[in-house]
Amino acid sequence: MELPVLGRSAAPILGIDLGTTFSLVAVHDGARPRVLPGEDGDPLLPSVVSFPRDGAPVVGRAALERAPLDPTRTVHSAKRLIGRATADLGADLATLAYRVVDAPDRALATVDLGERRVTPQEVSALVLRECRRRAARALALDEGALARAVITVPAYFDDAQRQATREAARLAGLEVVRMINEPTAAALAYGLDRTDARRVAVYDLGGGTFDLSILELEDGVYRVLATCGDTRLGGDDFDRAIVERMAAEMRARAGRDMLADPGARAALRMIAEKTKRQLSAQTEAEFVYRDAGAGLAWRRAIGVVEFQNWIAPLVQRTLDLCARALADAGLKKEDLDEIVLVGGSTRVPLVKAAVGAWFGRAPHDRLDPDQVVALGAAVQAGVLGGQVQGTLLLDVTPLSLGIETAEGGVARLIPRNAAIPAVAQEGFTTFADGQTAVKFSVVQGEREMARDNRALGEFTLRGLAPAPAGLPRIQVRFALDADGVLRVDAREERSGAEARVTVQPKHGLTDEEVERMLREAWTHAEQDLAARRIADLRAKLAIVARAVEKNLGVARKALERRALIRLEQAREDAEDALAEPGGAVGRLQGILDELEEASHPLAEVLMNQVAEAAVRGRRVEEVL
Amino acid sequence: MTAAPRADGDPFAVLGLPGTFALAAAALRAALLRESLLWHPDRFPLADAAQRRAAELRMAEVNRAHAALADPLGRAEALLARAGAPMPRGTDHVSCPGVLLSMMELKEEIAEARAAGDGERVATAARRLAEEERRSLTDLAAAFSAWESAGAPADKTRELHARLAEATYLRRTSEDLTRTAVA
């Protein structure tokens, strides 16, 4: 048997944690994984995209700052929408400041900006592009060289959410070499410094999702035994618990319905988030909301005990899921060697305490809960890029996969917690005489009736030879790849009729749509690039103009008159250009060139003064 | 990569393990890790699509074999199939009337206790069912041990079939009860 040689690939594969509230990008340098900071030095990129009415989309911290100003056009928590329909969103819809509607032709939640709609895929794509841009800058590489990534998703993401995340990456121009589950990624980072075999539970409570995965670590092999979770349970819900109570009190006392106004909703959400963070460090925090225009000032002290009462039911839900994962793994609490805390929401003291009490041991909280998933993604990127040897991830599928039966039940082909990759097949037949086509509906979930599960899509096998009911033998085959993404095909054995079937996406995008969006994204990319150049030029212009202004005073007398007039004119033009926003690239460049040119005589005068000063024993700083 | 040796679906052969009911959990886990390191597609990051696809299929087969052998009922089925006497599909009816009767009685008892809201009685009946299930697995193990000591004769599988049918039936009953309890 021959095995291909494991080699190294040249450009690094990015490890990206595409989070609900923050995203991070990391790479493996052969020795260690490391998170790459943005220009501001902060490794956390807010997963927020703002779409100004005119101009290119704004991503990250700048978008977050725009949220209160432009709430209906600033999209946060796109991860809670991706691969979903509005009907799936429930309580989320009430507190989101932006408007969410289904796409006209399918169960796909989109953000309504008025003049157009954006899909959560496009929003996530912009965040992913920013991650890529960040990495290119930090590594001093061309963006084009960074075309491959390992992207993490919540373990409990279903097929539709995984497919949609893949679409987002494609829109961002990234090839997803592997999608890995967030708690599994965290385990990879956790296991970096350990060689002893152990059973570990990873408790991952992020901004929008909760996962619990139980793993066995042995000789570099990370095997997931069971996973359980809720893709709509996270720190966002803690914030919402505060927002809902504050809004109710304000309604009762001040008679105003804050939730009716998108701007107020966005503001309340941000204040609630801040209050929550304060309550992780102190026993009381002030919830302060001011709206000078409406003459409203609201102050309310929130005690930590009160806050804990509000979120206790949410924390209890995570513990119920822990119990289920343990049962699925066939283990008891005592069988675990460690509980690892991951995700920003595990900073909330109640969460930490409740998890410790439930498992009966102090949880391991020494990993940076914000960075560990991205670090794990970079480790897996290192494995797939050939820089990391001797590490292997064996993961499972979180939810059962099956076909709806004629009676509305489910024929389960792949059970939950089955190791992936997985294949399974099941025989079906016709229920009417002479039937030449059979329609199949693919479902995912644990409920008995198909309608209570998630419908992933349907397909029809045609061209069956007419036969009495029950005679045709149709084999449906499911293949779940190592990313946990499903492929389905069906074949009629008796007549030999074979049909490749693609499941029509119910919640995703068609190939044509992805192509169209890619073209649009390209146009946007050019706009983005222009915006960036304008910003760079303006910054440079400001620096030169300031320097000229500062030095002109002392050097004015020494300058030749013609040179002085030219320089003052150039400086005025620069000030005028800076006084108005934006500007065309060509014009700004022209003004900058002229200012630099015109300031040459000034520079010479200054140099001479410096030289003289040096001769006279004065320090340069005294001259300039 | 040359084609993997076809194991014809026999999970023992897929994992390179001796065909015995009393398979040690550690041996099974070691076999899974060994085969995973050989076949997982992540071990072929730079191979072409066709090779990765082949690895993926083979790994799926390894996973299926592991899942089958981790379950005593799956081991029993695999051993019977190897011996040329597979369990006929869809025939998990129990031939022993005694077991059938006591199960029907137990189901009724649980239904009545639930209707009466008597948690204590439900728990007692559920414990009895769990006890029965354990007993059926012990019997199954003993039957296979005796059969394997006799050289696994292909014409002496009637008792094994009966024991396996009983154990399967008990598991299904207890699963059904758990489900209705949840619902």
Short mmCIF file of N, CA and C in Angstrom, two decimals, chain A residues 541-557 559 564 567-568 571 575 595 599 602-603 605-606 609-610 619-624:
data_model
loop_
_atom_site.label_atom_id
_atom_site.label_comp_id
_atom_site.label_asym_id
_atom_site.label_seq_id
_atom_site.Cartn_x
_atom_site.Cartn_y
_atom_site.Cartn_z
N LEU A 541 -1.83 63.54 3.35
CA LEU A 541 -1.97 64.96 3.06
C LEU A 541 -2.00 65.76 4.36
N ALA A 542 -2.73 65.25 5.33
CA ALA A 542 -2.86 65.95 6.61
C ALA A 542 -1.51 66.04 7.30
N ILE A 543 -0.75 64.95 7.24
CA ILE A 543 0.57 64.93 7.89
C ILE A 543 1.49 65.98 7.26
N VAL A 544 1.55 65.99 5.93
CA VAL A 544 2.45 66.91 5.24
C VAL A 544 2.01 68.36 5.49
N ALA A 545 0.69 68.61 5.40
CA ALA A 545 0.18 69.97 5.59
C ALA A 545 0.51 70.48 6.99
N ARG A 546 0.35 69.59 7.99
CA ARG A 546 0.65 69.98 9.38
C ARG A 546 2.14 70.33 9.53
N ALA A 547 2.98 69.50 8.90
CA ALA A 547 4.43 69.72 8.99
C ALA A 547 4.80 71.06 8.36
N VAL A 548 4.20 71.34 7.20
CA VAL A 548 4.49 72.60 6.50
C VAL A 548 4.08 73.77 7.38
N GLU A 549 2.84 73.70 7.92
CA GLU A 549 2.31 74.79 8.74
C GLU A 549 3.23 75.06 9.94
N LYS A 550 3.67 73.94 10.56
CA LYS A 550 4.48 74.05 11.77
C LYS A 550 5.82 74.73 11.49
N ASN A 551 6.39 74.44 10.31
CA ASN A 551 7.75 74.90 10.06
C ASN A 551 7.84 76.18 9.25
N LEU A 552 6.71 76.56 8.67
CA LEU A 552 6.73 77.73 7.80
C LEU A 552 7.09 79.00 8.59
N GLY A 553 6.59 79.07 9.79
CA GLY A 553 6.81 80.26 10.62
C GLY A 553 8.29 80.63 10.73
N VAL A 554 9.09 79.67 11.20
CA VAL A 554 10.51 79.95 11.43
C VAL A 554 11.27 80.13 10.13
N ALA A 555 10.81 79.48 9.05
CA ALA A 555 11.60 79.46 7.82
C ALA A 555 11.11 80.49 6.80
N ARG A 556 9.95 81.11 7.09
CA ARG A 556 9.32 82.00 6.12
C ARG A 556 10.31 83.02 5.53
N LYS A 557 11.07 83.67 6.42
CA LYS A 557 11.95 84.74 5.96
C LYS A 557 13.05 84.23 5.05
N LEU A 559 12.82 81.91 2.87
CA LEU A 559 12.36 81.38 1.59
C LEU A 559 12.29 82.45 0.52
N LEU A 564 7.71 80.74 -1.78
CA LEU A 564 6.79 80.91 -0.65
C LEU A 564 5.34 80.96 -1.13
N LEU A 567 4.19 77.56 -2.18
CA LEU A 567 3.97 76.67 -1.03
C LEU A 567 2.69 77.04 -0.30
N GLU A 568 2.45 78.33 -0.12
CA GLU A 568 1.23 78.73 0.59
C GLU A 568 -0.01 78.33 -0.19
N ARG A 571 -0.51 74.64 0.21
CA ARG A 571 -1.00 74.32 1.55
C ARG A 571 -2.49 74.66 1.67
N GLU A 575 -5.55 72.19 2.64
CA GLU A 575 -6.50 72.44 3.73
C GLU A 575 -7.94 72.39 3.20
N LEU A 595 2.00 69.63 -3.11
CA LEU A 595 2.42 70.09 -1.78
C LEU A 595 3.82 69.58 -1.45
N SER A 599 7.15 71.99 -1.14
CA SER A 599 7.77 72.10 0.17
C SER A 599 9.27 71.77 0.14
N LEU A 602 11.45 74.64 1.33
CA LEU A 602 11.30 74.75 2.77
C LEU A 602 12.19 73.73 3.48
N ALA A 603 12.17 72.50 2.93
CA ALA A 603 12.97 71.43 3.52
C ALA A 603 14.45 71.80 3.48
N VAL A 605 15.79 74.87 3.40
CA VAL A 605 16.02 75.92 4.39
C VAL A 605 16.18 75.31 5.78
N LEU A 606 15.25 74.38 6.08
CA LEU A 606 15.28 73.74 7.40
C LEU A 606 16.57 72.97 7.60
N GLN A 609 19.31 75.30 8.42
CA GLN A 609 19.20 75.77 9.81
C GLN A 609 19.71 74.70 10.77
N VAL A 610 19.35 73.43 10.45
CA VAL A 610 19.80 72.33 11.30
C VAL A 610 21.31 72.27 11.31
N ARG A 619 20.81 71.83 19.79
CA ARG A 619 20.22 70.53 19.43
C ARG A 619 19.20 70.70 18.31
N VAL A 620 19.09 69.70 17.51
CA VAL A 620 18.19 69.71 16.36
C VAL A 620 16.76 70.02 16.80
N GLU A 621 16.31 69.43 17.90
CA GLU A 621 14.95 69.62 18.37
C GLU A 621 14.62 71.08 18.62
N GLU A 622 15.68 71.84 18.97
CA GLU A 622 15.43 73.25 19.28
C GLU A 622 15.17 74.04 18.01
N VAL A 623 15.70 73.53 16.91
CA VAL A 623 15.52 74.22 15.65
C VAL A 623 14.16 73.87 15.04
N LEU A 624 13.84 72.59 15.03
CA LEU A 624 12.62 72.12 14.35
C LEU A 624 11.39 72.25 15.24
#
